[in-house]
Short mmCIF file of C-alpha atoms and ligand atoms in Angstrom, two decimals:
data_model
loop_
_atom_site.label_atom_id
_atom_site.label_comp_id
_atom_site.label_asym_id
_atom_site.label_seq_id
_atom_site.Cartn_x
_atom_site.Cartn_y
_atom_site.Cartn_z
CA MET U 1 -42.40 32.43 -1.41
CA ALA U 2 -39.69 30.81 0.57
CA ASP U 3 -36.13 31.49 -0.59
CA ALA U 4 -34.66 28.10 -1.87
CA SER U 5 -31.32 29.20 -1.37
CA GLN U 6 -32.12 29.57 2.37
CA ILE U 7 -32.45 25.84 3.81
CA GLU U 8 -33.74 25.15 7.44
CA ALA U 9 -32.21 22.05 9.01
CA GLU U 10 -31.63 20.73 12.41
CA LEU U 11 -27.80 20.26 11.66
CA ALA U 12 -25.42 21.44 8.83
CA VAL U 13 -22.31 19.10 8.57
CA VAL U 14 -19.55 20.35 6.56
CA GLY U 15 -17.73 17.64 4.64
CA ALA U 16 -18.90 14.39 3.29
CA GLY U 17 -16.23 11.93 4.38
CA ALA U 18 -16.54 9.41 6.63
CA ALA U 19 -17.12 11.70 9.60
CA GLY U 20 -19.43 14.15 7.78
CA LEU U 21 -21.60 11.06 6.21
CA TYR U 22 -21.87 9.15 9.50
CA VAL U 23 -22.65 12.25 11.58
CA ALA U 24 -25.50 12.96 9.05
CA LEU U 25 -26.84 9.43 8.88
CA CYS U 26 -27.17 9.13 12.92
CA ALA U 27 -28.83 12.61 13.01
CA ALA U 28 -31.35 11.08 10.63
CA ALA U 29 -31.65 8.07 12.39
CA ALA U 30 -32.72 10.18 15.10
CA GLY U 31 -35.40 11.92 13.00
CA ALA U 32 -33.54 15.06 12.62
CA SER U 33 -33.16 17.21 9.18
CA VAL U 34 -29.50 17.64 7.92
CA ALA U 35 -27.93 19.60 5.31
CA LEU U 36 -24.77 17.93 4.49
CA VAL U 37 -22.22 20.33 2.62
CA SER U 38 -19.66 18.57 0.54
CA ALA U 39 -16.91 20.69 -1.74
CA THR U 40 -15.81 17.91 -3.76
CA THR U 41 -17.03 14.76 -5.21
CA LEU U 42 -16.74 12.09 -2.91
CA ALA U 43 -13.55 10.20 -4.38
CA GLN U 44 -11.41 13.49 -3.50
CA THR U 45 -12.02 13.24 0.28
CA ALA U 46 -9.21 11.78 2.14
CA SER U 47 -11.47 9.06 4.11
CA TYR U 48 -11.84 7.87 0.49
CA TRP U 49 -8.26 7.42 0.10
CA ALA U 50 -7.90 5.77 3.14
CA GLN U 51 -6.23 2.33 3.27
CA GLY U 52 -5.74 1.26 6.41
CA GLY U 53 -8.95 0.06 8.35
CA LEU U 54 -10.62 0.75 11.84
CA ALA U 55 -8.55 -0.10 14.89
CA ALA U 56 -10.97 -1.68 17.33
CA ALA U 57 -10.35 -3.91 20.02
CA ILE U 58 -12.61 -7.31 19.07
CA GLY U 59 -9.91 -9.87 18.83
CA PRO U 60 -10.43 -12.48 21.57
CA ASP U 61 -7.03 -11.53 23.11
CA ASP U 62 -7.77 -7.93 23.00
CA ASN U 63 -9.52 -5.49 24.91
CA ALA U 64 -10.33 -1.75 25.52
CA GLU U 65 -7.43 -1.23 28.06
CA LEU U 66 -4.61 -3.09 25.73
CA HIS U 67 -6.05 -0.80 22.86
CA GLU U 68 -5.66 2.27 24.88
CA LEU U 69 -2.00 1.63 26.33
CA ASP U 70 -1.05 1.42 22.63
CA THR U 71 -2.71 4.51 21.86
CA GLU U 72 -1.17 6.20 24.84
CA ARG U 73 2.46 4.78 24.09
CA ALA U 74 2.44 5.82 20.45
CA GLY U 75 1.27 9.34 21.33
CA ARG U 76 4.36 9.93 23.14
CA GLY U 77 2.88 11.31 26.66
CA LEU U 78 0.24 14.01 25.13
CA VAL U 79 -2.71 11.48 24.58
CA ARG U 80 -5.80 12.82 26.49
CA PRO U 81 -6.43 9.72 28.38
CA SER U 82 -10.39 10.45 28.73
CA ALA U 83 -10.53 10.76 24.83
CA ALA U 84 -8.43 7.25 24.45
CA ALA U 85 -10.56 5.65 26.78
CA VAL U 86 -13.83 6.50 24.99
CA LEU U 87 -12.46 5.89 21.54
CA CYS U 88 -11.26 2.40 22.76
CA ALA U 89 -14.23 1.31 24.66
CA GLU U 90 -16.76 2.59 21.85
CA ALA U 91 -14.70 1.44 18.80
CA PRO U 92 -15.99 -1.92 18.72
CA GLU U 93 -19.69 -0.63 18.71
CA ARG U 94 -19.36 1.68 16.02
CA VAL U 95 -17.44 -1.35 13.72
CA HIS U 96 -20.77 -3.22 14.39
CA ASP U 97 -22.57 -0.44 13.78
CA LEU U 98 -20.98 -0.06 10.10
CA GLU U 99 -21.72 -3.37 9.52
CA ARG U 100 -25.51 -3.11 10.45
CA LEU U 101 -25.52 -0.32 7.74
CA GLY U 102 -23.60 -2.49 5.14
CA VAL U 103 -20.43 -2.21 5.16
CA ASN U 104 -18.73 -5.64 4.22
CA PHE U 105 -15.57 -6.12 6.36
CA ASP U 106 -13.09 -8.95 5.40
CA THR U 107 -13.59 -12.02 7.68
CA ASP U 108 -12.37 -15.22 7.40
CA ARG U 109 -14.09 -18.30 5.85
CA ALA U 110 -16.17 -18.76 9.52
CA GLY U 111 -17.06 -15.16 8.91
CA THR U 112 -15.05 -13.71 11.82
CA LEU U 113 -13.63 -10.60 11.36
CA SER U 114 -10.06 -10.51 9.44
CA LEU U 115 -7.65 -8.37 11.62
CA SER U 116 -4.65 -6.59 10.38
CA LEU U 117 -1.63 -5.84 12.08
CA GLU U 118 -0.15 -2.05 11.70
CA GLY U 119 2.67 -0.04 13.43
CA GLY U 120 2.62 0.60 17.34
CA HIS U 121 -0.25 -2.00 17.66
CA SER U 122 0.71 -5.14 20.14
CA LEU U 123 -1.87 -7.31 18.43
CA ARG U 124 -3.97 -7.69 15.33
CA ARG U 125 -6.35 -5.03 15.83
CA VAL U 126 -7.36 -3.52 12.58
CA VAL U 127 -10.55 -4.00 10.54
CA HIS U 128 -10.69 -3.64 6.92
CA SER U 129 -12.25 -3.89 3.59
CA GLY U 130 -11.60 -5.05 0.34
CA GLY U 131 -8.00 -5.51 1.67
CA SER U 132 -6.78 -2.12 1.71
CA ALA U 133 -9.57 -0.76 -0.03
CA THR U 134 -11.42 0.29 3.36
CA GLY U 135 -11.93 4.00 2.82
CA ARG U 136 -13.23 3.62 -0.24
CA ARG U 137 -15.77 0.70 0.59
CA VAL U 138 -17.13 2.35 3.71
CA VAL U 139 -17.37 5.88 2.23
CA ARG U 140 -19.29 4.36 -0.86
CA GLN U 141 -21.63 2.69 1.17
CA LEU U 142 -22.55 5.30 3.53
CA SER U 143 -22.76 7.92 0.88
CA ALA U 144 -25.35 5.73 -0.94
CA LEU U 145 -27.13 5.60 2.24
CA ALA U 146 -27.37 9.36 2.50
CA ALA U 147 -28.52 10.20 -0.72
CA GLN U 148 -31.55 7.68 -0.41
CA GLU U 149 -32.48 9.18 3.03
CA PRO U 150 -35.00 11.70 2.69
CA LEU U 151 -33.68 13.81 5.88
CA ILE U 152 -30.46 14.58 4.61
CA GLU U 153 -30.06 16.91 2.06
CA VAL U 154 -26.99 16.97 0.29
CA LEU U 155 -25.61 20.18 -0.95
CA GLU U 156 -22.86 19.04 -3.48
CA HIS U 157 -20.21 21.07 -4.92
CA ALA U 158 -20.86 23.38 -2.35
CA ARG U 159 -17.94 25.28 -0.27
CA ALA U 160 -18.76 26.76 3.10
CA ASP U 161 -17.02 29.43 3.22
CA THR U 162 -19.04 31.32 6.10
CA LEU U 163 -20.21 30.90 9.11
CA LEU U 164 -23.29 32.74 10.31
CA LEU U 165 -23.33 33.74 14.20
CA ALA U 166 -25.40 35.36 16.28
CA ASP U 167 -25.74 35.90 20.15
CA GLY U 168 -22.21 34.51 20.75
CA ARG U 169 -23.11 31.17 18.82
CA CYS U 170 -22.86 29.16 15.76
CA ILE U 171 -26.43 29.26 13.85
CA GLY U 172 -25.28 28.08 10.33
CA LEU U 173 -23.23 28.62 7.30
CA ALA U 174 -23.33 29.97 4.04
CA CYS U 175 -21.42 28.38 0.60
CA GLY U 176 -19.81 30.33 -1.98
CA ASP U 177 -22.48 29.81 -4.55
CA GLY U 178 -25.17 31.47 -2.55
CA ARG U 179 -27.02 29.18 -0.44
CA ALA U 180 -27.15 29.07 3.23
CA VAL U 181 -28.36 26.97 6.03
CA ARG U 182 -30.03 27.73 9.34
CA ALA U 183 -29.48 25.00 11.86
CA ARG U 184 -28.97 24.31 15.84
CA ALA U 185 -25.70 23.48 15.36
CA VAL U 186 -22.75 23.36 12.48
CA VAL U 187 -20.45 20.24 12.45
CA VAL U 188 -17.36 20.72 10.76
CA CYS U 189 -16.26 17.37 9.42
CA ALA U 190 -13.85 18.95 6.74
CA GLY U 191 -11.04 16.63 6.91
CA GLY U 192 -7.34 17.64 7.69
CA ALA U 193 -4.57 19.99 6.60
CA ALA U 194 -1.49 17.60 5.44
CA ALA U 195 -2.27 19.21 1.89
CA LEU U 196 -0.59 22.17 2.95
CA TRP U 197 3.02 20.09 2.75
CA ALA U 198 4.57 20.33 -0.78
CA ARG U 199 4.98 15.93 -0.46
CA THR U 200 1.72 14.66 0.90
CA THR U 201 -0.26 11.35 0.70
CA ASN U 202 -3.76 13.42 0.80
CA PRO U 203 -6.26 14.49 -1.84
CA PRO U 204 -5.32 18.32 -2.80
CA GLY U 205 -8.11 19.57 -0.82
CA SER U 206 -7.08 18.73 2.30
CA LEU U 207 -5.81 22.42 3.13
CA GLY U 208 -7.24 22.81 6.52
CA SER U 209 -10.38 25.06 5.49
CA GLY U 210 -12.58 23.65 7.85
CA MET U 211 -9.65 24.56 11.01
CA ALA U 212 -9.60 28.17 9.26
CA LEU U 213 -13.26 28.38 9.19
CA ALA U 214 -13.56 27.64 12.82
CA TYR U 215 -10.88 29.78 13.96
CA HIS U 216 -11.79 32.94 12.15
CA ALA U 217 -15.41 32.36 13.63
CA GLY U 218 -13.71 32.60 17.15
CA ALA U 219 -12.93 28.78 17.75
CA GLN U 220 -9.98 27.57 19.22
CA LEU U 221 -7.27 25.47 17.69
CA ALA U 222 -4.80 22.91 19.31
CA ASP U 223 -1.45 21.13 18.56
CA LEU U 224 -0.91 22.28 14.96
CA GLU U 225 2.34 21.87 15.51
CA PHE U 226 1.81 18.01 15.40
CA LEU U 227 1.52 16.82 11.35
CA GLN U 228 2.09 13.01 11.16
CA PHE U 229 4.61 11.86 8.42
CA HIS U 230 3.72 8.57 6.86
CA PRO U 231 6.79 6.50 6.30
CA THR U 232 6.07 4.86 3.00
CA ALA U 233 4.86 7.05 0.29
CA VAL U 234 5.78 6.29 -3.23
CA ILE U 235 8.48 8.64 -4.44
CA GLY U 236 9.76 9.29 -7.87
CA VAL U 237 7.49 7.16 -9.66
CA ALA U 238 5.60 9.24 -12.46
CA GLY U 239 1.91 10.06 -11.62
CA ARG U 240 2.19 8.25 -8.19
CA GLU U 241 4.15 10.35 -6.44
CA GLY U 242 2.83 10.46 -2.58
CA TYR U 243 0.60 7.25 -3.30
CA LEU U 244 0.20 5.78 0.22
CA VAL U 245 1.67 2.18 0.58
CA THR U 246 -0.44 0.95 3.44
CA GLU U 247 1.21 0.06 6.52
CA ALA U 248 -0.80 -3.16 6.75
CA ILE U 249 1.80 -4.60 3.88
CA ARG U 250 4.37 -4.17 6.65
CA GLY U 251 2.21 -6.09 8.93
CA GLU U 252 2.14 -8.82 7.05
CA GLY U 253 6.21 -8.88 6.38
CA ALA U 254 7.08 -6.13 4.15
CA ARG U 255 10.41 -4.88 5.10
CA LEU U 256 11.99 -1.34 4.66
CA LEU U 257 15.84 -1.58 3.10
CA ASP U 258 18.71 0.92 2.53
CA ALA U 259 20.71 1.02 -0.53
CA ASP U 260 22.85 -1.96 0.14
CA GLY U 261 19.79 -3.92 0.66
CA GLU U 262 19.92 -4.10 4.85
CA ARG U 263 17.03 -3.32 7.35
CA PHE U 264 17.65 -0.17 9.40
CA VAL U 265 14.50 0.00 11.47
CA ASP U 266 11.71 -1.75 12.97
CA GLU U 267 8.92 -1.87 10.54
CA LEU U 268 6.39 -1.85 12.88
CA ALA U 269 7.38 0.79 15.49
CA PRO U 270 5.05 3.65 15.83
CA ARG U 271 5.05 5.92 12.76
CA ASP U 272 7.25 8.72 14.04
CA GLU U 273 9.83 6.81 14.73
CA VAL U 274 9.89 4.93 11.47
CA SER U 275 9.32 8.21 9.51
CA ALA U 276 12.31 9.81 11.34
CA ALA U 277 14.58 6.84 10.76
CA ILE U 278 13.92 7.11 6.96
CA HIS U 279 14.23 10.69 6.72
CA ASP U 280 17.80 10.67 9.11
CA LEU U 281 19.31 7.96 6.59
CA LEU U 282 18.29 9.83 3.29
CA GLU U 283 19.97 13.09 4.86
CA ARG U 284 23.18 10.98 5.51
CA THR U 285 23.23 9.29 2.29
CA GLY U 286 21.61 11.91 -0.08
CA ALA U 287 19.52 9.08 -1.67
CA LYS U 288 15.93 10.05 -2.51
CA ALA U 289 14.09 7.06 -1.35
CA VAL U 290 14.56 3.91 0.76
CA SER U 291 13.16 0.61 -0.69
CA LEU U 292 9.85 -1.36 0.58
CA ASP U 293 10.18 -5.20 -0.26
CA MET U 294 6.98 -6.82 -0.22
CA ARG U 295 8.19 -9.46 -2.59
CA GLU U 296 7.17 -12.38 -0.14
CA VAL U 297 3.98 -10.46 1.05
CA ASP U 298 0.56 -12.46 -0.63
CA PRO U 299 -0.40 -9.93 -3.18
CA THR U 300 -3.85 -10.95 -2.96
CA LEU U 301 -4.42 -9.50 0.16
CA PHE U 302 -3.82 -5.94 -0.96
CA PRO U 303 -5.15 -5.88 -4.53
CA ASN U 304 -5.58 -2.13 -5.08
CA VAL U 305 -1.96 -1.29 -4.19
CA VAL U 306 -0.31 -3.91 -6.53
CA ASP U 307 -2.73 -2.84 -9.43
CA THR U 308 -1.87 0.63 -8.57
CA LEU U 309 1.69 0.10 -8.92
CA ALA U 310 1.58 -2.35 -11.64
CA GLU U 311 0.06 0.56 -13.54
CA ALA U 312 2.84 2.61 -12.88
CA GLY U 313 5.13 0.01 -14.08
CA ILE U 314 6.34 -1.54 -10.56
CA ASP U 315 5.57 -5.32 -10.35
CA VAL U 316 5.70 -5.82 -6.47
CA THR U 317 6.13 -9.36 -6.86
CA THR U 318 9.43 -9.00 -8.43
CA GLN U 319 10.66 -5.22 -7.62
CA LEU U 320 11.38 -2.89 -4.57
CA ILE U 321 9.20 0.07 -4.01
CA PRO U 322 10.81 3.42 -3.79
CA VAL U 323 9.31 5.31 -0.60
CA ALA U 324 10.18 8.23 1.36
CA PRO U 325 8.18 9.89 4.10
CA ALA U 326 5.06 12.36 3.17
CA ALA U 327 2.62 14.66 5.17
CA HIS U 328 -0.24 12.23 6.23
CA PHE U 329 -2.45 13.32 9.01
CA MET U 330 -2.92 16.62 11.56
CA MET U 331 -3.02 15.41 14.81
CA GLY U 332 -4.06 19.16 15.91
CA GLY U 333 -7.11 21.05 14.82
CA ILE U 334 -10.40 22.34 16.45
CA THR U 335 -10.35 21.83 20.08
CA THR U 336 -13.29 19.90 21.08
CA ASP U 337 -14.33 18.17 24.34
CA LEU U 338 -15.17 14.44 24.33
CA HIS U 339 -18.74 15.49 22.70
CA ALA U 340 -17.26 16.99 19.87
CA ARG U 341 -18.06 20.44 21.00
CA SER U 342 -15.82 23.35 20.26
CA ARG U 343 -15.15 26.25 22.34
CA LEU U 344 -17.82 28.38 20.42
CA ALA U 345 -21.18 27.37 21.30
CA GLY U 346 -23.09 25.76 18.48
CA LEU U 347 -19.82 24.66 16.35
CA TYR U 348 -18.69 21.04 16.81
CA ALA U 349 -15.96 19.20 14.89
CA VAL U 350 -15.21 15.56 14.49
CA GLY U 351 -12.35 13.69 12.67
CA GLU U 352 -9.11 15.32 11.15
CA SER U 353 -11.07 18.78 11.68
CA ALA U 354 -10.81 18.37 15.26
CA CYS U 355 -8.89 17.93 18.19
CA THR U 356 -9.82 15.97 21.27
CA GLY U 357 -6.40 15.29 22.11
CA LEU U 358 -6.61 11.44 21.10
CA HIS U 359 -3.64 11.15 18.86
CA GLY U 360 -1.60 13.19 21.15
CA ALA U 361 2.06 13.83 19.49
CA ASN U 362 2.05 10.77 16.96
CA ARG U 363 -1.47 9.13 16.05
CA LEU U 364 -1.57 5.10 16.24
CA ALA U 365 -2.11 3.80 13.11
CA SER U 366 -5.78 3.52 12.18
CA ASN U 367 -7.16 5.35 14.90
CA SER U 368 -8.44 8.07 12.57
CA LEU U 369 -11.20 6.17 11.06
CA SER U 370 -12.22 4.85 14.33
CA GLU U 371 -12.47 8.39 15.55
CA CYS U 372 -14.82 9.47 12.98
CA PHE U 373 -17.49 7.01 13.85
CA VAL U 374 -16.87 7.13 17.77
CA PHE U 375 -16.85 10.92 17.73
CA GLY U 376 -19.33 11.28 14.83
CA ALA U 377 -22.17 9.24 17.09
CA ARG U 378 -21.33 11.45 19.97
CA ALA U 379 -21.32 14.83 17.93
CA ALA U 380 -24.76 13.87 16.49
CA ARG U 381 -26.38 13.48 19.85
CA ALA U 382 -24.76 16.35 21.87
CA ALA U 383 -25.48 18.84 18.36
CA LEU U 384 -28.87 17.71 18.64
CA GLU U 385 -29.64 18.77 22.42
CA GLU U 386 -28.78 22.50 20.93
CA PRO U 387 -31.36 25.04 21.08
CA ALA U 388 -33.33 25.32 17.91
CA ALA U 389 -31.88 28.31 15.77
CA ALA U 390 -33.46 31.38 16.66
CA ARG U 391 -35.13 32.82 14.07
CA GLY U 392 -35.28 36.57 12.82
CA LEU U 393 -31.77 37.24 14.20
CA THR U 394 -29.29 38.93 11.72
CA PRO U 395 -26.40 37.06 11.57
CA ASN U 396 -22.48 38.20 11.75
CA CYS U 397 -21.10 36.41 8.75
CA VAL U 398 -17.22 35.36 9.13
CA GLU U 399 -15.62 34.19 5.81
CA LEU U 400 -12.64 32.06 5.14
CA VAL U 401 -9.76 34.31 3.89
CA GLY U 402 -6.35 33.35 2.26
CA GLU U 403 -5.16 31.34 -0.73
CA VAL U 404 -3.26 28.34 -0.59
CA THR U 405 -0.03 28.98 -3.43
CA GLN U 406 2.79 26.26 -3.95
CA ALA U 407 5.37 28.61 -1.97
CA THR U 408 3.12 28.06 1.30
CA ARG U 409 3.44 24.38 0.50
CA THR U 410 7.06 24.03 -0.13
CA ALA U 411 7.67 26.58 3.19
CA LEU U 412 5.72 24.09 4.94
CA TRP U 413 7.88 20.86 3.83
CA GLU U 414 11.03 22.84 4.24
CA HIS U 415 10.53 24.64 7.69
CA ALA U 416 7.85 22.57 9.60
CA GLY U 417 8.80 19.17 7.95
CA LEU U 418 10.37 15.92 9.95
CA ARG U 419 12.91 17.96 11.32
CA ARG U 420 12.57 21.92 12.27
CA THR U 421 14.60 24.56 13.68
CA ARG U 422 13.66 28.03 15.30
CA ASP U 423 15.35 30.10 12.36
CA GLY U 424 13.13 27.85 9.66
CA LEU U 425 9.85 28.23 11.77
CA GLU U 426 10.22 31.56 12.22
CA LEU U 427 10.16 32.27 8.59
CA LEU U 428 6.63 30.73 8.70
CA LEU U 429 5.27 33.39 10.61
CA GLU U 430 5.64 35.81 7.46
CA ASP U 431 3.59 33.36 5.44
CA PRO U 432 0.68 34.74 3.56
CA TYR U 433 -1.72 32.06 4.30
CA PRO U 434 -3.11 32.00 7.78
CA LEU U 435 -3.11 28.55 9.08
CA ALA U 436 0.57 28.52 7.71
CA ARG U 437 1.53 31.23 10.21
CA LEU U 438 -0.62 29.74 13.11
CA ILE U 439 1.24 26.01 12.67
CA GLY U 440 4.79 27.80 12.70
CA ALA U 441 3.51 29.68 16.05
CA CYS U 442 2.35 26.26 17.49
CA ALA U 443 5.87 24.58 16.38
CA LEU U 444 8.00 27.74 17.78
CA ALA U 445 6.11 27.68 21.00
CA ARG U 446 7.09 23.89 21.70
CA GLU U 447 10.61 24.07 22.65
CA GLU U 448 10.93 20.33 22.82
CA SER U 449 11.06 17.10 20.49
CA ARG U 450 8.36 14.78 20.80
CA GLY U 451 6.58 12.39 18.24
CA ALA U 452 6.15 13.90 14.98
CA HIS U 453 7.55 17.36 16.15
CA LEU U 454 11.21 17.17 16.07
CA ARG U 455 13.02 20.23 16.70
CA ASP U 456 17.06 19.95 15.99
CA ASP U 457 17.54 22.86 18.26
CA HIS U 458 15.47 21.31 21.10
CA PRO U 459 16.64 17.41 20.60
CA ARG U 460 14.99 16.44 23.88
CA THR U 461 11.27 15.89 25.47
CA ASP U 462 10.82 18.25 27.94
CA THR U 463 8.39 15.84 30.32
CA GLU U 464 7.10 19.16 32.05
CA LEU U 465 5.28 19.55 28.80
CA ASP U 466 3.78 15.95 29.15
CA ALA U 467 -0.23 15.83 28.55
CA THR U 468 0.32 19.68 27.93
CA HIS U 469 -1.29 20.90 24.86
CA THR U 470 -0.81 23.93 22.54
CA ILE U 471 -3.56 26.39 22.19
CA VAL U 472 -4.16 28.84 19.75
CA SER U 473 -6.85 31.84 20.71
CA PRO U 474 -8.70 33.58 18.56
CA ASP U 475 -6.49 36.42 18.87
CA GLY U 476 -3.56 34.57 17.85
CA ALA U 477 -1.85 34.11 21.08
CA VAL U 478 -0.29 30.78 22.04
CA SER U 479 -0.41 29.27 25.19
CA PHE U 480 -0.38 25.60 27.01
CA GLU U 481 -2.99 23.79 28.62
CA ARG U 482 -2.90 20.21 30.47
CA TRP U 483 -5.56 18.21 29.52
CA GLU U 484 -7.02 15.30 31.40
C1 LIG A 501 -1.87 2.90 6.63
O1 LIG A 501 -2.73 2.61 6.04
O2 LIG A 501 -1.02 3.10 6.36
C2 LIG A 501 -2.66 4.49 6.84
C3 LIG A 501 -3.76 4.28 7.49
C4 LIG A 501 -3.48 5.27 8.57
O3 LIG A 501 -3.45 6.54 8.38
O4 LIG A 501 -3.81 4.74 9.83
#
């Protein structure tokens, strides 16, 4: 009799956020069986929390080249042009595919998709659903489809903590509960690592476990020093600490004010610039927060933000919102090519777990959900071309190690926060959590300031490092590589 804990599938997908669900659905649409491993309930994935939307050049005055230009400008000389070209050319197609899958994006009365404006975009380009409930709506719809799809087996409350390797390839995974999946390929869509920082907009599970798992199995990581801080996370409001107030609200005219009620930054500059301006003002004045003023913004456009803050006692139509930067998005991750292949055969990564080089040193707003779908479709196609899992091989098991403690989260916030120094970063090299040590090593190696990585001891951008990515090899060595 077959062992029920041993599952055979064409693909094993780790993570049931936007990227994982979409990879699974694309593979199933191609007739392949999928084991979809989800550690959390769906409401805890970072995608579910996403308020922004999908950046896609679909407006009448827009085109892929303009989107690419904005992506590269925001990325501060580090965006991999080939990755940006793929994203910007293919994002509109993916939006239409999501509509076909039943996602209802917001439209005007004539049925034309409504587009919002976010920081760093030269025009309105972000499609959304339910105002600022895009992540929730998309994940809910894709989850419903995945649950009904006979080719997708969902392993709920299962934590992939082991990769199975044989003949130099990844041939499957095992979960903490004893279930194991053998597959042609494993696609890691386990989200990012921003909850490793003490103040974060992310759900508590965003601890980089997919990156750590891949790294311990022999994959390469890249650009771990580039962690994006979102400028407007709520601070000092009981029960709502770190709640993200979408940038789209600034796109509709909300302003950032200092303690005297004065504006001090272009609210729609790229995120690194706005976050640094807020951080520096708070350091100078000793204040804990700046104010986001959305009193002039139509509250019906952002019902979930308005309701959430009302529950916390803030009436956004009459009151200011106290905000400060918080860790939000890991631009680095598992090094992948433009088809989501890592440098370990049979192992793929998509979304925030991956680093294609698309985001460079500072991600353009709402490129992240688009990335999940563009590279998710590519991953499903490429992974299904991998050779079938060989039978009878005894795999090596590479297990995830290390626990994240509050001390690690505090250390990353203090030493790998908005402004960094050599002395602080060196302290991270002693951290008990392996990924924190790798983040410290990457940030130490990059002796310049660029995008989200600001070194007080190296305040200038070193143009010699343009297009040059930080690589962490499986032996822990950090080097630089130019990506075209
Ligand atoms: C936001 O809506 O401000 C966040 C969306 C994103 O991270 O791009």
